[in-house]
PDB file of C-alpha atoms in Angstrom:
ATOM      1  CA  UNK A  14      16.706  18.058   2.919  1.00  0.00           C
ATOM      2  CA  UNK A  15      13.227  16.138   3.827  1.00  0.00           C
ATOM      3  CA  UNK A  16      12.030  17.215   6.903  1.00  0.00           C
ATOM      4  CA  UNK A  17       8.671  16.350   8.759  1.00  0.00           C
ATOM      5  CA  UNK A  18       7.782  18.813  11.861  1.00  0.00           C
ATOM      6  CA  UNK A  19       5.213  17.993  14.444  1.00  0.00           C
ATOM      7  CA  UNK A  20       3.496  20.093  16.780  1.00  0.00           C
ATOM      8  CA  UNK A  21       2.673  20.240  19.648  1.00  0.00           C
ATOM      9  CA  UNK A  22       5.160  17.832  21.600  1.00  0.00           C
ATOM     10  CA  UNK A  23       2.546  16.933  23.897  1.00  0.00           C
ATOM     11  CA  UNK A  24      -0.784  17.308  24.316  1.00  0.00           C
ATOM     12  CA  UNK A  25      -3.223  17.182  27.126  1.00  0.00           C
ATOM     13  CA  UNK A  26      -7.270  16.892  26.782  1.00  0.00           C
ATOM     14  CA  UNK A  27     -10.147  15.704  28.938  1.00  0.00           C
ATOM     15  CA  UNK A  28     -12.343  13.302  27.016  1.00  0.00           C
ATOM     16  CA  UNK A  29     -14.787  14.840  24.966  1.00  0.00           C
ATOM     17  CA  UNK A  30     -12.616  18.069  24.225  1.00  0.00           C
ATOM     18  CA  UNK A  31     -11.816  17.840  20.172  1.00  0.00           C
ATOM     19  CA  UNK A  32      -8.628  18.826  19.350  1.00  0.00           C
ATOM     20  CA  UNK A  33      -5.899  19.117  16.283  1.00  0.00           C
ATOM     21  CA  UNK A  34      -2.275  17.521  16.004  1.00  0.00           C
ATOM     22  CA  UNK A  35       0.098  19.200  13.027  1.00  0.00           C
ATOM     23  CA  UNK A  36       2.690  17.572  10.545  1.00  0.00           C
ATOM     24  CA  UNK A  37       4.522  20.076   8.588  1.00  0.00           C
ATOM     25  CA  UNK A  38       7.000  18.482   5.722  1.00  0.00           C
ATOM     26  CA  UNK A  39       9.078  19.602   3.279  1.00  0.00           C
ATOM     27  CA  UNK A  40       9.986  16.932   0.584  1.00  0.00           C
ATOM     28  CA  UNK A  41      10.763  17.674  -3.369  1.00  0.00           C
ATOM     29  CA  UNK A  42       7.950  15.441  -4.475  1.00  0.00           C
ATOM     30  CA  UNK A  43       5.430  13.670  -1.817  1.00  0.00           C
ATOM     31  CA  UNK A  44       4.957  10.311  -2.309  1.00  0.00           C
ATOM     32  CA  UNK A  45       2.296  10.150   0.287  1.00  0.00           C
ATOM     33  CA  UNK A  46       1.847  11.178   4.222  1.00  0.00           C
ATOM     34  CA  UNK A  47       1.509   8.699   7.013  1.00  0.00           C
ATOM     35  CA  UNK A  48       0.309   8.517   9.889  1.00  0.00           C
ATOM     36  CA  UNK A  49       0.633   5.800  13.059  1.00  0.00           C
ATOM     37  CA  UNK A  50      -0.218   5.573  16.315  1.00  0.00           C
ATOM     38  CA  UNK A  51       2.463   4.330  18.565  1.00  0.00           C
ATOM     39  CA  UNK A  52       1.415   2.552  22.120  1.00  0.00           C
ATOM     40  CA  UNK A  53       4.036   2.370  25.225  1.00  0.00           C
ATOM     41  CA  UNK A  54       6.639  -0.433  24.082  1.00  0.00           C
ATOM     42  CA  UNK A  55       5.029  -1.389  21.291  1.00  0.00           C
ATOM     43  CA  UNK A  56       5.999  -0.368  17.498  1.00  0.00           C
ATOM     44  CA  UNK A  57       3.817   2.120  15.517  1.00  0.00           C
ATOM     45  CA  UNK A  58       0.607   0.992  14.287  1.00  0.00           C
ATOM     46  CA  UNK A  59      -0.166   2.151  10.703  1.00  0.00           C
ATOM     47  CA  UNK A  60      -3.875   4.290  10.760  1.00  0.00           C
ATOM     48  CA  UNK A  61      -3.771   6.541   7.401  1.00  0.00           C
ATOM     49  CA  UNK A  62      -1.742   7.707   3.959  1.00  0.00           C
ATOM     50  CA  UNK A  63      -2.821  10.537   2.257  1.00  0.00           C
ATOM     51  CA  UNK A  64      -1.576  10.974  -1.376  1.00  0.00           C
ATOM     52  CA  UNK A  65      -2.820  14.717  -2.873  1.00  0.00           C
ATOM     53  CA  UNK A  66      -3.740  18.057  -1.077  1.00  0.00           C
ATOM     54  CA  UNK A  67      -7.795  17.841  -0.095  1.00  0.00           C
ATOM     55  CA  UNK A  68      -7.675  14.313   0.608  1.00  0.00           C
ATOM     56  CA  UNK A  69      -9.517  13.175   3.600  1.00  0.00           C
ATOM     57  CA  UNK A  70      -9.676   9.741   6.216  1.00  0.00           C
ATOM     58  CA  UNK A  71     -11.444   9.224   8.514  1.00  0.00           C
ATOM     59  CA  UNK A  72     -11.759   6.575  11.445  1.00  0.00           C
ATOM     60  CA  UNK A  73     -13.619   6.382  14.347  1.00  0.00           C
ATOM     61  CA  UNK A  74     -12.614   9.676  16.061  1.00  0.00           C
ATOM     62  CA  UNK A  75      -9.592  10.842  13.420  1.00  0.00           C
ATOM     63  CA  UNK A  76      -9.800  12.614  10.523  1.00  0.00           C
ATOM     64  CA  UNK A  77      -6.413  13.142   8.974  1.00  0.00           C
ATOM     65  CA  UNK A  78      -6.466  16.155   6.207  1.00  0.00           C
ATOM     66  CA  UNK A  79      -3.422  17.210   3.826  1.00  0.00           C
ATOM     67  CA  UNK A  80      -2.720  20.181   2.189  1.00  0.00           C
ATOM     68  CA  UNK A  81       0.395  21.296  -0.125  1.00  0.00           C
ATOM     69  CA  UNK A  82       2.518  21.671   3.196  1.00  0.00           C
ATOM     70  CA  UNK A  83       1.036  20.208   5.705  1.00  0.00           C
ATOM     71  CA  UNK A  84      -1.266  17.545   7.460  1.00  0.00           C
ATOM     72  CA  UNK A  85      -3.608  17.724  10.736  1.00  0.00           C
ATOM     73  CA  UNK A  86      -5.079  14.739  12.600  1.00  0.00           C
ATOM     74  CA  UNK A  87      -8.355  15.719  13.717  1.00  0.00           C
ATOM     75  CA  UNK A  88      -9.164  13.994  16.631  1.00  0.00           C
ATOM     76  CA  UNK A  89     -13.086  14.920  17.831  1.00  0.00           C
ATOM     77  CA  UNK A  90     -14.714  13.655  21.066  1.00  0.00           C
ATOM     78  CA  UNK A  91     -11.484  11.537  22.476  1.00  0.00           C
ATOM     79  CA  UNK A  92     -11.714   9.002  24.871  1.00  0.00           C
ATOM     80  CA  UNK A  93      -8.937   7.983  27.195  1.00  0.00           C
ATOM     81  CA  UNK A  94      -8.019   5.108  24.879  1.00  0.00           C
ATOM     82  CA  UNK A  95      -6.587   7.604  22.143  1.00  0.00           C
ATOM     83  CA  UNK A  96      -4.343   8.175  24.272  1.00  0.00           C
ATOM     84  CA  UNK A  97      -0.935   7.322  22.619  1.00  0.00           C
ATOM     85  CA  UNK A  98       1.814   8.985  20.211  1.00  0.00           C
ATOM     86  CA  UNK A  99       0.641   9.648  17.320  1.00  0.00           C
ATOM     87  CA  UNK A 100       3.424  10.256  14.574  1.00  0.00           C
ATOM     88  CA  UNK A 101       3.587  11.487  10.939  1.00  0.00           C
ATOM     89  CA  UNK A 102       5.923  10.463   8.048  1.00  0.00           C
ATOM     90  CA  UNK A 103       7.006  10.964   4.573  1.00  0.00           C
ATOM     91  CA  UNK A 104       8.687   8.381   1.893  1.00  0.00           C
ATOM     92  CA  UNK A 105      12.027  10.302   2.140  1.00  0.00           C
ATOM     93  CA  UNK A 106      14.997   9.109  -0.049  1.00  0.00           C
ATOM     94  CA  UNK A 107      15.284   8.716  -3.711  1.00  0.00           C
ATOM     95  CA  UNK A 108      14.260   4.911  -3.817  1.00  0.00           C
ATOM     96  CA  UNK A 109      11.087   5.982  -1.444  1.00  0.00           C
ATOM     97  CA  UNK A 110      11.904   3.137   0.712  1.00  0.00           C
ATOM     98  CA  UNK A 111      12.843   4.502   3.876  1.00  0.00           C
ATOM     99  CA  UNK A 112      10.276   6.703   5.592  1.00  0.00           C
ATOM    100  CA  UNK A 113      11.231   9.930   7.802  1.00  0.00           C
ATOM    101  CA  UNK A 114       9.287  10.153  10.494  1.00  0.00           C
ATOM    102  CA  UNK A 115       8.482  13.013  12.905  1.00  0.00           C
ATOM    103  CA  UNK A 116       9.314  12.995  16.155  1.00  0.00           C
ATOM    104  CA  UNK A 117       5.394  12.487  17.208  1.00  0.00           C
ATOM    105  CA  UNK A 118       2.446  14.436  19.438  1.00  0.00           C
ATOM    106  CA  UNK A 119       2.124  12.586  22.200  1.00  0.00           C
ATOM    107  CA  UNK A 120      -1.543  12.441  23.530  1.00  0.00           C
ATOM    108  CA  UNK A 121      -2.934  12.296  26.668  1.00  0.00           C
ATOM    109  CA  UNK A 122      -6.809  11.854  27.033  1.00  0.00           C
ATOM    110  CA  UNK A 123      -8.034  11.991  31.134  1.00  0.00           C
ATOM    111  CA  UNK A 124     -11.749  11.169  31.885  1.00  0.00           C
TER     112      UNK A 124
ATOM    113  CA  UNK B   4       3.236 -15.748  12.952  1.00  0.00           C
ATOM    114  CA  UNK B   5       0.644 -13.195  13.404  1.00  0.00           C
ATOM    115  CA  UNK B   6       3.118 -10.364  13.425  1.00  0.00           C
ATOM    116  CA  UNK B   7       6.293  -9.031  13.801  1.00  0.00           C
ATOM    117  CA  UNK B   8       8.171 -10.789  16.640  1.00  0.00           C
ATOM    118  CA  UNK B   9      11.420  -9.159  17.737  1.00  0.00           C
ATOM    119  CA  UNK B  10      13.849 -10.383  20.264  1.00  0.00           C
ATOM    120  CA  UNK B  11      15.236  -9.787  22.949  1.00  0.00           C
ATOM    121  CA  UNK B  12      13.335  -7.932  24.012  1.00  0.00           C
ATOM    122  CA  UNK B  13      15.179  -5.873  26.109  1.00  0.00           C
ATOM    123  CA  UNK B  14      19.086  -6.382  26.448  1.00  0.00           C
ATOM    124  CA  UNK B  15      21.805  -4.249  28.539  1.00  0.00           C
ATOM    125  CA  UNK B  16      24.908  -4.575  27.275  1.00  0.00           C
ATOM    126  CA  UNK B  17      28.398  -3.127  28.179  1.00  0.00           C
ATOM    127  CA  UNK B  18      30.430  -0.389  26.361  1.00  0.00           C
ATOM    128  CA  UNK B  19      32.423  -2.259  23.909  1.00  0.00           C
ATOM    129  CA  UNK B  20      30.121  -5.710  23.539  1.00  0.00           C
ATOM    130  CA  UNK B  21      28.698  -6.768  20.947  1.00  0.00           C
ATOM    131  CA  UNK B  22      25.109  -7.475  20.581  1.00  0.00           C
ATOM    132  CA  UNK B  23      22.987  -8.851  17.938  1.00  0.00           C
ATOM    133  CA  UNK B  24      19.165  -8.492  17.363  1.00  0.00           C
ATOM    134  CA  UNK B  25      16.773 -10.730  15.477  1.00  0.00           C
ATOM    135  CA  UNK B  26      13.497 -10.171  13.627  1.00  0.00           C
ATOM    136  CA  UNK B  27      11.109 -12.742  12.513  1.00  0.00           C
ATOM    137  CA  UNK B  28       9.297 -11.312   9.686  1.00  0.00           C
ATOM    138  CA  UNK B  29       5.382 -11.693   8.981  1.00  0.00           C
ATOM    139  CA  UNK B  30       5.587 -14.852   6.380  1.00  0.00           C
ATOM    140  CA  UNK B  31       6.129 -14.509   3.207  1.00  0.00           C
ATOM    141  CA  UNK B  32       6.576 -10.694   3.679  1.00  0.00           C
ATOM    142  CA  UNK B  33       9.223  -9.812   0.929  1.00  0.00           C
ATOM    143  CA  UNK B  34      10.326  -6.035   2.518  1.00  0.00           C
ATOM    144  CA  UNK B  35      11.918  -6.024   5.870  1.00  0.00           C
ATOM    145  CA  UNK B  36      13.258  -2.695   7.230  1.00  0.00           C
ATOM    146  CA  UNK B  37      15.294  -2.240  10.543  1.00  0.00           C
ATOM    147  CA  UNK B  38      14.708   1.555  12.368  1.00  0.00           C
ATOM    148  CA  UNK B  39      16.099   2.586  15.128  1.00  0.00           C
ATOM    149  CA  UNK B  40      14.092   4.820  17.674  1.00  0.00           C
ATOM    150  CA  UNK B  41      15.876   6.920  20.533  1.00  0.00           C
ATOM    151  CA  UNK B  42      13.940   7.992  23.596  1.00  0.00           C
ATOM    152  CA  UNK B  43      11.445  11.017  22.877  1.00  0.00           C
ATOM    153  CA  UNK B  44      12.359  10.759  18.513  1.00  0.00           C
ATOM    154  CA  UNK B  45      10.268   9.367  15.912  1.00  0.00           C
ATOM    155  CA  UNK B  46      11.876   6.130  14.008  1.00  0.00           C
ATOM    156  CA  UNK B  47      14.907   7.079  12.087  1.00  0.00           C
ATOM    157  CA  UNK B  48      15.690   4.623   8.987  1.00  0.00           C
ATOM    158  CA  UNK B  49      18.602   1.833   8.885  1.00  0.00           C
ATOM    159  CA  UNK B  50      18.388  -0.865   6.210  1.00  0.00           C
ATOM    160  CA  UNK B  51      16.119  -2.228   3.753  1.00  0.00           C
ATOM    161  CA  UNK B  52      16.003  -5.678   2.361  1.00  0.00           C
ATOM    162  CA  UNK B  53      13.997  -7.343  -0.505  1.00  0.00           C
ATOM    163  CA  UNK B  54      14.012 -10.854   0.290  1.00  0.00           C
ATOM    164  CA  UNK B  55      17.800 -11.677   0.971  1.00  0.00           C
ATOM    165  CA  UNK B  56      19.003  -8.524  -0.824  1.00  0.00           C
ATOM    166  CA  UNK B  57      19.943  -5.714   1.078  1.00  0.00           C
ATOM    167  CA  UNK B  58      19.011  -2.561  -0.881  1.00  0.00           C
ATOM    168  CA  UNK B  59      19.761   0.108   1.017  1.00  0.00           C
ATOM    169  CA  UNK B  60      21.985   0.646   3.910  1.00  0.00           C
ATOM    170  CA  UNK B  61      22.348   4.611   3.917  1.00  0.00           C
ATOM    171  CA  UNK B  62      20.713   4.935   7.648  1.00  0.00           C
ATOM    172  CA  UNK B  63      23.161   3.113   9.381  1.00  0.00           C
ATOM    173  CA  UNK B  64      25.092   5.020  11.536  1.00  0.00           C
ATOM    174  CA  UNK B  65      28.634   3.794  11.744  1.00  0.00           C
ATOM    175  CA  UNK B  66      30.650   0.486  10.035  1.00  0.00           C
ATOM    176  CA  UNK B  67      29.759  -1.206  13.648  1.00  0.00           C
ATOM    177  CA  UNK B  68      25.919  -1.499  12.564  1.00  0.00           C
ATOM    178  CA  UNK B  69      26.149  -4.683  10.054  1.00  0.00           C
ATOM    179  CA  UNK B  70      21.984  -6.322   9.203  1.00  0.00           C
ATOM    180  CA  UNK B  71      21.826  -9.693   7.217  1.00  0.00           C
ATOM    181  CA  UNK B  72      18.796 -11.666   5.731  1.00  0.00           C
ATOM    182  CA  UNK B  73      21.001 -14.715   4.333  1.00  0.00           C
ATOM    183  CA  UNK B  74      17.381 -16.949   3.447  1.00  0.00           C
ATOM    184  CA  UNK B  75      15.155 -14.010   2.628  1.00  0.00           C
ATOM    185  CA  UNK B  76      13.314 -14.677   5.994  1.00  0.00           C
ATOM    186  CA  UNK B  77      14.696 -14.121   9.217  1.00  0.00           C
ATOM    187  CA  UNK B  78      17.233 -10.584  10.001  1.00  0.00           C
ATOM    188  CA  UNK B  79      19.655  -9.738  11.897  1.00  0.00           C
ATOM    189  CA  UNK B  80      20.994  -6.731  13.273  1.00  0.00           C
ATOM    190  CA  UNK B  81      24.264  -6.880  14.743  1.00  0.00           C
ATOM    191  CA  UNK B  82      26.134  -3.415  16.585  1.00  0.00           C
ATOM    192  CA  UNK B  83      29.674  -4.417  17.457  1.00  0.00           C
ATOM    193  CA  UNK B  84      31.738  -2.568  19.959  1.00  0.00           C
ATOM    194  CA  UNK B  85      28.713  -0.786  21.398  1.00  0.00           C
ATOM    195  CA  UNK B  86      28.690   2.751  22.890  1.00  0.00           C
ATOM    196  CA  UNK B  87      26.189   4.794  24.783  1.00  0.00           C
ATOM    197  CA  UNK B  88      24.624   6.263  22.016  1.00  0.00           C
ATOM    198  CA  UNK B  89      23.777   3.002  20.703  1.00  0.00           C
ATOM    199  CA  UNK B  90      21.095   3.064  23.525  1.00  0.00           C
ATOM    200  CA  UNK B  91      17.671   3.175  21.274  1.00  0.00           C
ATOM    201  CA  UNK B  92      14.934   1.022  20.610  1.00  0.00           C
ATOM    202  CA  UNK B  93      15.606  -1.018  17.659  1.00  0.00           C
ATOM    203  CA  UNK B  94      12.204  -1.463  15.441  1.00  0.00           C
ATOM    204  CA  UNK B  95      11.858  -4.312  12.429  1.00  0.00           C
ATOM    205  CA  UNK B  96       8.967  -3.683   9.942  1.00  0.00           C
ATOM    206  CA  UNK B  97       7.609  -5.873   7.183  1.00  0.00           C
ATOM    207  CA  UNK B  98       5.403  -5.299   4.271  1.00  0.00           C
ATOM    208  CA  UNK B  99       4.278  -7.977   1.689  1.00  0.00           C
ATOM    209  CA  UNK B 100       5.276  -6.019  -1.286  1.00  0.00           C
ATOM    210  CA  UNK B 101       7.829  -4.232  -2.562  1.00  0.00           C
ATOM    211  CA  UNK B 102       5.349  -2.077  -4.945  1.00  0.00           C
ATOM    212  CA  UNK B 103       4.093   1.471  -4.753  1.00  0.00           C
ATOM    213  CA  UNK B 104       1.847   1.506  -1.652  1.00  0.00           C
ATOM    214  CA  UNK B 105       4.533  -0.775   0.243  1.00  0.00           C
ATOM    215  CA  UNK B 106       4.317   1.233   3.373  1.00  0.00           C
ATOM    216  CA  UNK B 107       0.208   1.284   3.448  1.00  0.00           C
ATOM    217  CA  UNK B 108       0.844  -2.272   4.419  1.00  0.00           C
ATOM    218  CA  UNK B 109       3.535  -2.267   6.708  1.00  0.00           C
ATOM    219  CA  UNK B 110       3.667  -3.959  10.201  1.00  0.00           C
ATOM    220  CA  UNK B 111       6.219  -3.332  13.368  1.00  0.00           C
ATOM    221  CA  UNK B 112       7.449  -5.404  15.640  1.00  0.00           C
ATOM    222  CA  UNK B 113       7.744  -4.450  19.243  1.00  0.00           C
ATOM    223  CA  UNK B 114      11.007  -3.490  19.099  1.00  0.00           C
ATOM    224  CA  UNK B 115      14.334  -4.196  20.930  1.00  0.00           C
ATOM    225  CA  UNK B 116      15.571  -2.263  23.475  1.00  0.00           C
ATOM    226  CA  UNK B 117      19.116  -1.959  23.921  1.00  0.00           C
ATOM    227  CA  UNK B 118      20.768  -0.171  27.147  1.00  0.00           C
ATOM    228  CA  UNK B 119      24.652   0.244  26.764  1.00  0.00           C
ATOM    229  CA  UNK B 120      25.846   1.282  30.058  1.00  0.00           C
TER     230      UNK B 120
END
């Protein structure tokens, strides 16, 4: 069964301390690896997709990575205004229309 | 519109009502998804249209969840006889194409937020 892992929970930083957030997966055949931010009451905002193991995005203060198993979001230098939910997913049925999403890191940046 | 626009946006409803939940769609966008999202959970898949043809329906969670796009535009998600665990954030997405990178260029809405008490 597709899975997508995310760790930690929650996370809690004081600007300017750089950090890592962790998406684990397990599908038969990645189609590509998401990642959003997701704001109080609002929906999740689309930031990166990563297709093969090495790739590499970057934007402002993220850098997502992938590897065979697993993805980090590299977050260096955050300012209060990353803070937000930041979730990973995976393309996860047969028709790769439906994603699976993780269940999120949920960031907290104090000044 | 500019985006996504979802409504209610918030609605309380009774054990047992029925409630129904609309999503305007960015125009012209030919994929339209429906996701529900319980407190402290990532999204979890519904339904999946391509213009007024629903493709997929193997997220929904019982035969009281029931999503329509009869014009290809405008969706609606409709939970009859609700129960407490209907109680989720209900999240539309649209993308403008139904091709490979589909989900590189797909946009929420806000969300509904349904409380069954």
């Amino acid at each position: 069964e597709d899975q997508v892992t995310q760790s930690p929970e929650a996370l809690r930083l004081q600007e300017g301390e750089s950090s890592s957030l962790n998406c684990s997966y397990t599908v038969s055949g990645l189609r590509g690896l998401f990642w959003y931010r997701q704001d109080p009451g609002k929906g999740p905002e689309f930031l990166f997709t990563l297709y093969s193991a090495g790739e590499e995005k970057e934007k402002e203060r993220l850098k997502a990575t992938l590897t065979k198993k697993e993805s980090f979001l590299h977050i260096t230098a955050p300012k209060p205004e990353d803070s937000a939910t930041y979730l990973c997913a995976v393309p996860g049925n047969q028709a790769g229309t439906a994603l699976i999403f993780g269940k999120g890191t949920t960031l907290s940046v104090s000044s | 519109g500019a985006g996504v626009s979802q409504s209610p946006r918030y609605k309380v409803a009774k054990r047992g009502q029925d409630v129904a939940l609309r999503c305007d769609p960015i125009s012209g966008h030919v994929s339209l998804f429906w996701y529900q999202q319980a407190l402290g959970q990532g999204p979890e898949f519904l339904t999946y249209f391509q213009n007024e043809a629903q493709l997929d329906k193997s997220g929904l969670p019982s035969d009281r969840f029931f999503a329509e796009r009869p014009e290809g535009s405008v969706s609606t998600l409709k939970i009859q006889r609700t129960q407490q665990e209907d109680s989720a954030v209900y999240l539309c997405a649209s993308s403008p194409t139904r091709g490979e990178h589909w989900a590189n260029v797909l946009t929420f809405g806000a969300g509904s937020r349904l409380t069954v008490l």
